[in-house]
Amino acid sequence: MAETIGILGSGLIGRSWAMLFASAGYKVRLFDIEPQQVQGALREIEGQLRELEQSKLLRGKRSAREQLALISGTTSLQECVAGALLVQECTPEILDVKMKALRDLDAVVQPPTIISSSTSTHMPSILSKDLKNKSRFVVAHPVNPPYYVRLVEIVPAPHTEAWVPVKVRELMEGIGQVPVALQKEVAGFSLNRIQYVILNEVWRQVQDGILSVSDVDKVMSEGLGPRYAFLGALETAYLNAEGMLNYCDRYAETIYSVSQSMGPTPRMEGEAAKNVQKELCERIPMEKLQERRQWRDACLTRLAVLKKEV
Ligand code: NAD
């Protein structure tokens, strides 16, 4: 019999997890505090699965109809979690809302069910501190859109039992995601810490009048980005010299001295923020944001196909 996954919260991320788990043959039970949200989510999942099937982008070996049959909605939290291998919490990123949802979940969940949170920013030790099931709590942070961007950051709290992240990693690999396991929690996890370093330097270059908003974005989209879609920063360096030690011999001193000149962390606010907004608006008017997001997702879809081929 197929194992069951409970999903708490049927918004954007809850729906994506439901599709990913069903694509690998898990039974999925979707719960939301707003029952009509679940009905809407099921309709949207059906539409998306059919579209993916038509465009030959459906993940897994099962048809859209078979995958859809694995996903059900429920208005009972108890039913959502009963006997589940894992419950993936996908409630809004508001600490009080998440803590309340986790307390309610904690009251009905039984060992050995794993409680996994999709949080992008909250520390696992804080989210789980008062839970009686806290030894089986972990963060599994996806990247949007998870159907095409496969990274999942697994972050344990200090009280998480060692087998939990190991099991979640195995589960994520089993559904075709690419997990990375942090050995301990750190603010921002890994992806956002790296993203913030990039954002800070991009901001400095615009504020210091070095590059315009559209030119600095090209440094990523036409320079670093294409390379990093296939290789990490360390392998890129390794290939750019005769191995890492040779790279360090050649470039470590320069990297250190340029980094020393970068100055304090900028604040993304005030006049600087207004100027960046104005320049971006000229290129992509606010009323075109949705259209641009769709274009981004279409590009990511094609990239995901290419990454699978190479
Ligand atoms: P969302 O607002 O689209 O959906 C949240 C859903 O949770 C809503 O349907 C809401 O009704 C429901 N909800 C609220 N309280 C609840 C409760 N007590 N029990 C059950 N359901 C409840 O949010 P989202 O964008 O799907 O984000 C969910 C989580 O995923 C957040 O922690 C977010 O940080 C994380 N995340 C989001 C993204 C992203 O790009 N959207 C990326 C990675 C991680």
Coordinates of C-alpha atoms and ligand atoms in Angstrom, one line a residue:
M1 CA 0.0 0.0 0.0
A2 CA 1.2 3.5 -0.9
E3 CA 2.6 5.5 2.1
T4 CA 0.8 8.7 3.0
I5 CA 2.0 12.3 3.2
G6 CA 0.0 15.0 5.0
I7 CA 0.1 18.5 3.7
L8 CA -0.9 21.4 6.0
G9 CA -1.8 24.5 4.0
S10 CA -3.0 24.3 0.4
G11 CA -1.5 27.5 -1.0
L12 CA 1.2 27.8 -3.6
I13 CA 3.7 25.6 -1.9
G14 CA 1.3 23.1 -0.4
R15 CA -0.1 22.4 -3.9
S16 CA 3.4 22.0 -5.3
W17 CA 4.4 19.5 -2.6
A18 CA 1.2 17.6 -3.2
M19 CA 2.0 17.2 -6.9
L20 CA 5.6 16.2 -6.2
F21 CA 4.7 13.5 -3.7
A22 CA 1.9 12.2 -5.9
S23 CA 4.3 12.1 -8.9
A24 CA 6.4 9.5 -7.0
G25 CA 3.3 7.4 -6.0
Y26 CA 2.6 8.7 -2.4
K27 CA -0.9 9.1 -1.2
V28 CA -1.4 12.8 -0.3
R29 CA -3.9 14.3 2.1
L30 CA -4.3 18.0 1.8
F31 CA -5.7 20.1 4.8
D32 CA -6.3 23.8 5.0
I33 CA -7.8 26.0 7.8
E34 CA -10.0 27.4 5.0
P35 CA -12.0 24.4 3.6
Q36 CA -12.7 26.2 0.3
Q37 CA -9.0 26.6 -0.2
V38 CA -8.6 22.8 -0.4
Q39 CA -11.3 22.5 -3.1
G40 CA -9.7 25.3 -5.1
A41 CA -6.3 23.6 -4.7
L42 CA -7.6 20.3 -5.9
R43 CA -9.1 22.0 -9.0
E44 CA -5.9 23.8 -9.7
I45 CA -3.8 20.7 -9.2
E46 CA -6.0 18.8 -11.7
G47 CA -5.6 21.6 -14.3
Q48 CA -1.9 21.7 -13.8
L49 CA -1.4 18.0 -14.0
R50 CA -3.4 17.8 -17.3
E51 CA -1.4 20.7 -18.8
L52 CA 1.9 19.1 -17.7
E53 CA 0.8 15.8 -19.3
Q54 CA -0.2 17.5 -22.5
S55 CA 3.1 19.3 -22.8
K56 CA 5.0 16.1 -21.8
L57 CA 6.4 17.7 -18.7
L58 CA 4.6 15.6 -16.1
R59 CA 7.0 14.1 -13.6
G60 CA 7.0 10.4 -12.6
K61 CA 5.8 7.3 -14.4
R62 CA 2.1 7.7 -13.6
S63 CA -0.5 9.4 -15.8
A64 CA -2.1 12.7 -14.7
R65 CA -5.3 10.8 -13.8
E66 CA -3.4 8.3 -11.7
Q67 CA -1.5 11.1 -9.9
L68 CA -4.7 13.0 -9.2
A69 CA -6.3 9.9 -7.8
L70 CA -3.6 9.8 -5.1
I71 CA -4.4 13.3 -3.8
S72 CA -7.4 14.0 -1.6
G73 CA -8.6 16.9 0.5
T74 CA -9.8 16.7 4.1
T75 CA -11.4 19.1 6.5
S76 CA -10.0 17.1 9.5
L77 CA -6.5 17.7 10.6
Q78 CA -6.6 14.4 12.4
E79 CA -7.4 12.6 9.2
C80 CA -4.7 14.5 7.4
V81 CA -1.9 13.3 9.7
A82 CA -3.2 9.8 10.6
G83 CA -0.5 7.2 9.9
A84 CA 1.4 9.7 7.7
L85 CA 5.1 9.1 7.0
L86 CA 5.6 12.9 7.0
V87 CA 3.5 16.0 7.4
Q88 CA 4.7 19.0 5.4
E89 CA 3.7 22.3 7.0
C90 CA 3.0 25.0 4.4
T91 CA 1.2 27.7 6.3
P92 CA 1.9 31.4 5.8
E93 CA 5.4 32.8 6.8
I94 CA 3.9 34.6 9.8
L95 CA 5.5 33.3 13.0
D96 CA 2.3 33.4 15.2
V97 CA 0.2 31.7 12.4
K98 CA 2.9 29.0 11.9
M99 CA 3.3 28.4 15.7
K100 CA -0.4 28.0 16.1
A101 CA -0.6 25.6 13.1
L102 CA 2.3 23.6 14.5
R103 CA 0.7 23.4 18.0
D104 CA -2.5 22.1 16.5
L105 CA -0.6 19.6 14.5
D106 CA 1.5 18.5 17.5
A107 CA -1.7 17.7 19.4
V108 CA -2.8 15.1 16.9
V109 CA 0.4 13.7 15.4
Q110 CA 1.8 10.3 16.5
P111 CA 5.3 8.8 16.3
P112 CA 7.0 8.1 14.0
T113 CA 5.4 10.7 11.7
I114 CA 7.9 13.4 10.8
I115 CA 6.9 17.1 11.1
S116 CA 8.6 19.0 8.3
S117 CA 8.2 22.8 7.7
S118 CA 8.5 24.6 4.4
T119 CA 9.5 27.8 6.2
S120 CA 11.9 30.1 4.3
T121 CA 13.1 32.2 7.3
H122 CA 12.1 30.8 10.7
M123 CA 14.7 28.9 12.7
P124 CA 13.7 25.3 13.4
S125 CA 14.6 25.5 17.1
I126 CA 12.1 28.4 17.5
L127 CA 9.3 26.9 15.5
S128 CA 9.5 23.6 17.4
K129 CA 10.6 24.6 20.9
D130 CA 7.3 23.9 22.6
L131 CA 6.3 20.8 20.6
K132 CA 6.1 17.5 22.4
N133 CA 7.1 15.9 19.0
K134 CA 10.0 18.2 18.6
S135 CA 12.6 15.4 18.2
R136 CA 10.9 14.6 14.9
F137 CA 10.8 18.2 13.6
V138 CA 12.9 19.4 10.7
V139 CA 12.7 22.1 8.0
A140 CA 12.5 21.1 4.4
H141 CA 12.7 24.4 2.5
P142 CA 11.8 24.3 -1.2
V143 CA 12.6 26.9 -3.9
N144 CA 9.8 28.4 -6.0
P145 CA 8.6 26.9 -8.3
P146 CA 9.5 23.5 -6.7
Y147 CA 8.2 21.5 -9.7
Y148 CA 11.1 22.9 -11.8
V149 CA 13.7 24.1 -9.3
R150 CA 14.6 21.0 -7.4
L151 CA 16.7 22.2 -4.5
V152 CA 15.4 21.5 -1.0
E153 CA 17.3 22.7 2.1
I154 CA 17.0 20.3 5.0
V155 CA 17.7 22.0 8.4
P156 CA 17.5 20.3 11.8
A157 CA 16.9 21.9 15.1
P158 CA 19.5 21.1 17.9
H159 CA 16.9 18.6 19.4
T160 CA 16.1 16.9 16.0
E161 CA 17.0 13.2 16.2
A162 CA 19.7 12.2 13.7
W163 CA 17.5 9.7 11.7
V164 CA 15.0 12.5 10.8
P165 CA 17.1 14.5 8.3
V166 CA 18.5 11.3 6.9
K167 CA 15.0 10.0 6.2
V168 CA 13.8 13.3 4.8
R169 CA 16.8 13.5 2.5
E170 CA 16.0 9.9 1.3
L171 CA 12.4 10.9 0.7
M172 CA 13.3 14.1 -1.2
E173 CA 15.7 12.1 -3.5
G174 CA 12.9 9.6 -4.0
I175 CA 10.6 12.2 -5.3
G176 CA 13.2 13.6 -7.7
Q177 CA 14.2 16.7 -5.7
V178 CA 17.8 17.6 -4.9
P179 CA 18.2 17.9 -1.1
V180 CA 21.1 19.5 0.7
A181 CA 21.4 18.8 4.4
L182 CA 22.6 21.6 6.7
Q183 CA 24.4 20.0 9.7
K184 CA 23.0 22.7 12.0
E185 CA 20.6 25.7 11.8
V186 CA 21.8 29.1 10.7
A187 CA 19.8 32.3 10.0
G188 CA 18.8 32.4 6.3
F189 CA 19.8 28.7 5.9
S190 CA 22.2 28.4 2.9
L191 CA 20.4 29.7 -0.2
N192 CA 19.2 32.9 1.2
R193 CA 22.6 33.7 2.8
I194 CA 24.2 33.4 -0.6
Q195 CA 21.4 35.3 -2.3
Y196 CA 21.7 38.1 0.3
V197 CA 25.5 38.4 -0.4
I198 CA 24.7 38.9 -4.1
L199 CA 21.8 41.3 -3.4
N200 CA 24.0 43.4 -1.1
E201 CA 26.8 43.7 -3.7
V202 CA 24.4 44.4 -6.6
W203 CA 22.8 47.2 -4.4
R204 CA 26.2 48.7 -3.6
Q205 CA 27.1 48.8 -7.3
V206 CA 23.9 50.7 -8.2
Q207 CA 24.1 53.0 -5.2
D208 CA 27.7 53.8 -6.0
G209 CA 26.8 54.7 -9.6
I210 CA 28.9 51.8 -11.0
L211 CA 26.2 50.1 -13.0
S212 CA 22.6 50.9 -13.9
V213 CA 19.8 48.6 -12.6
S214 CA 19.4 46.8 -15.9
D215 CA 23.1 46.4 -16.5
V216 CA 23.8 45.0 -13.0
D217 CA 21.0 42.4 -13.6
K218 CA 22.7 41.4 -16.8
V219 CA 25.9 40.5 -14.8
M220 CA 23.8 37.7 -13.3
S221 CA 21.5 36.8 -16.2
E222 CA 24.1 36.8 -18.9
G223 CA 27.3 36.2 -16.8
L224 CA 27.3 34.3 -13.6
G225 CA 23.7 32.9 -13.9
P226 CA 24.1 30.6 -17.0
R227 CA 27.3 29.1 -15.6
Y228 CA 25.8 28.6 -12.1
A229 CA 22.8 26.8 -13.6
F230 CA 25.1 23.9 -14.1
L231 CA 28.1 24.2 -11.8
G232 CA 28.4 25.5 -8.3
A233 CA 30.8 28.3 -7.3
L234 CA 33.4 25.9 -6.0
E235 CA 33.5 23.6 -9.1
T236 CA 33.5 26.7 -11.3
A237 CA 36.7 27.9 -9.5
Y238 CA 38.2 24.4 -9.7
L239 CA 37.7 24.3 -13.5
N240 CA 38.9 27.9 -14.0
A241 CA 42.4 26.9 -12.9
E242 CA 44.4 23.7 -12.6
G243 CA 42.4 22.6 -9.6
M244 CA 41.5 24.3 -6.4
L245 CA 44.9 24.7 -4.9
N246 CA 46.1 26.3 -8.1
Y247 CA 43.0 28.6 -8.1
C248 CA 43.8 29.7 -4.6
D249 CA 47.5 30.3 -5.5
R250 CA 46.4 32.4 -8.4
Y251 CA 43.3 34.3 -7.1
A252 CA 43.0 34.1 -3.3
E253 CA 44.9 37.3 -2.6
T254 CA 42.9 39.3 -5.2
I255 CA 39.6 37.8 -3.9
Y256 CA 40.5 38.7 -0.3
S257 CA 41.6 42.3 -1.1
V258 CA 38.6 43.0 -3.4
S259 CA 36.3 41.6 -0.7
Q260 CA 37.9 43.9 2.0
S261 CA 36.9 46.9 -0.2
M262 CA 33.2 46.0 -0.3
G263 CA 32.3 48.1 2.7
P264 CA 29.4 47.8 5.2
T265 CA 26.1 46.0 4.5
P266 CA 23.8 48.5 2.7
R267 CA 20.3 49.1 3.9
M268 CA 17.7 48.5 1.1
E269 CA 15.5 51.4 1.8
G270 CA 14.8 55.1 1.3
E271 CA 15.8 57.0 -1.9
A272 CA 18.0 54.1 -3.1
A273 CA 15.0 51.7 -3.0
K274 CA 12.8 54.3 -4.8
N275 CA 15.4 54.7 -7.6
V276 CA 15.8 50.9 -8.1
Q277 CA 12.0 50.5 -8.2
K278 CA 11.7 53.4 -10.8
E279 CA 14.3 51.8 -13.1
L280 CA 12.7 48.4 -12.8
C281 CA 9.3 49.8 -13.5
E282 CA 10.5 51.4 -16.7
R283 CA 11.6 48.0 -18.0
I284 CA 8.8 45.9 -16.5
P285 CA 5.6 47.9 -15.6
M286 CA 4.0 46.7 -12.4
E287 CA 0.8 45.7 -14.3
K288 CA 3.0 43.3 -16.3
L289 CA 4.4 41.5 -13.2
Q290 CA 2.2 38.4 -13.6
E291 CA 3.1 38.1 -17.3
R292 CA 6.8 38.3 -16.5
R293 CA 6.4 35.7 -13.8
Q294 CA 4.8 33.3 -16.3
W295 CA 7.7 34.0 -18.7
R296 CA 10.2 33.2 -15.9
D297 CA 8.4 30.0 -15.1
A298 CA 8.3 29.0 -18.7
C299 CA 12.1 29.6 -18.9
L300 CA 12.7 27.6 -15.8
T301 CA 10.6 24.7 -17.2
R302 CA 12.8 24.6 -20.3
L303 CA 15.9 24.8 -18.2
A304 CA 14.7 21.9 -16.1
V305 CA 14.2 19.8 -19.3
L306 CA 17.7 20.7 -20.5
K307 CA 19.3 19.9 -17.1
K308 CA 17.6 16.5 -17.2
E309 CA 19.1 15.8 -20.6
V310 CA 22.7 16.9 -19.9
Ligands
NAD1 P1 0.2 30.8 0.9 O1 -0.2 32.0 1.6 O2 0.0 30.7 -0.6 O3 -0.6 29.5 1.5 C1 -0.8 29.3 2.9 C2 -2.0 28.4 3.1 O4 -2.0 28.1 4.5 C3 -3.3 29.2 2.8 O5 -4.1 28.4 2.0 C4 -3.9 29.3 4.2 O6 -5.4 29.2 4.2 C5 -3.3 28.1 4.9 N1 -3.4 28.2 6.4 C6 -3.2 29.2 7.2 N2 -3.3 28.8 8.5 C7 -3.4 27.5 8.5 C8 -3.5 26.5 9.5 N3 -3.4 26.8 10.8 N4 -3.6 25.2 9.2 C9 -3.7 24.9 7.9 N5 -3.6 25.7 6.8 C10 -3.5 27.0 7.2 O7 1.7 30.5 1.3 P2 2.8 29.8 0.4 O8 3.5 30.8 -0.5 O9 2.3 28.5 -0.1 O10 4.0 29.5 1.5 C11 3.8 28.5 2.5 C12 5.2 28.3 3.2 O11 6.2 27.9 2.2 C13 5.7 29.5 3.9 O12 6.4 29.1 5.0 C14 6.7 30.1 2.9 O13 7.8 30.8 3.5 C15 7.3 28.8 2.3 N6 7.9 29.0 1.0 C16 7.3 29.8 0.1 C17 7.9 30.0 -1.2 C18 7.2 30.9 -2.2 O14 7.9 31.3 -3.1 N7 5.9 31.1 -2.1 C19 9.1 29.4 -1.5 C20 9.7 28.5 -0.5 C21 9.1 28.3 0.7

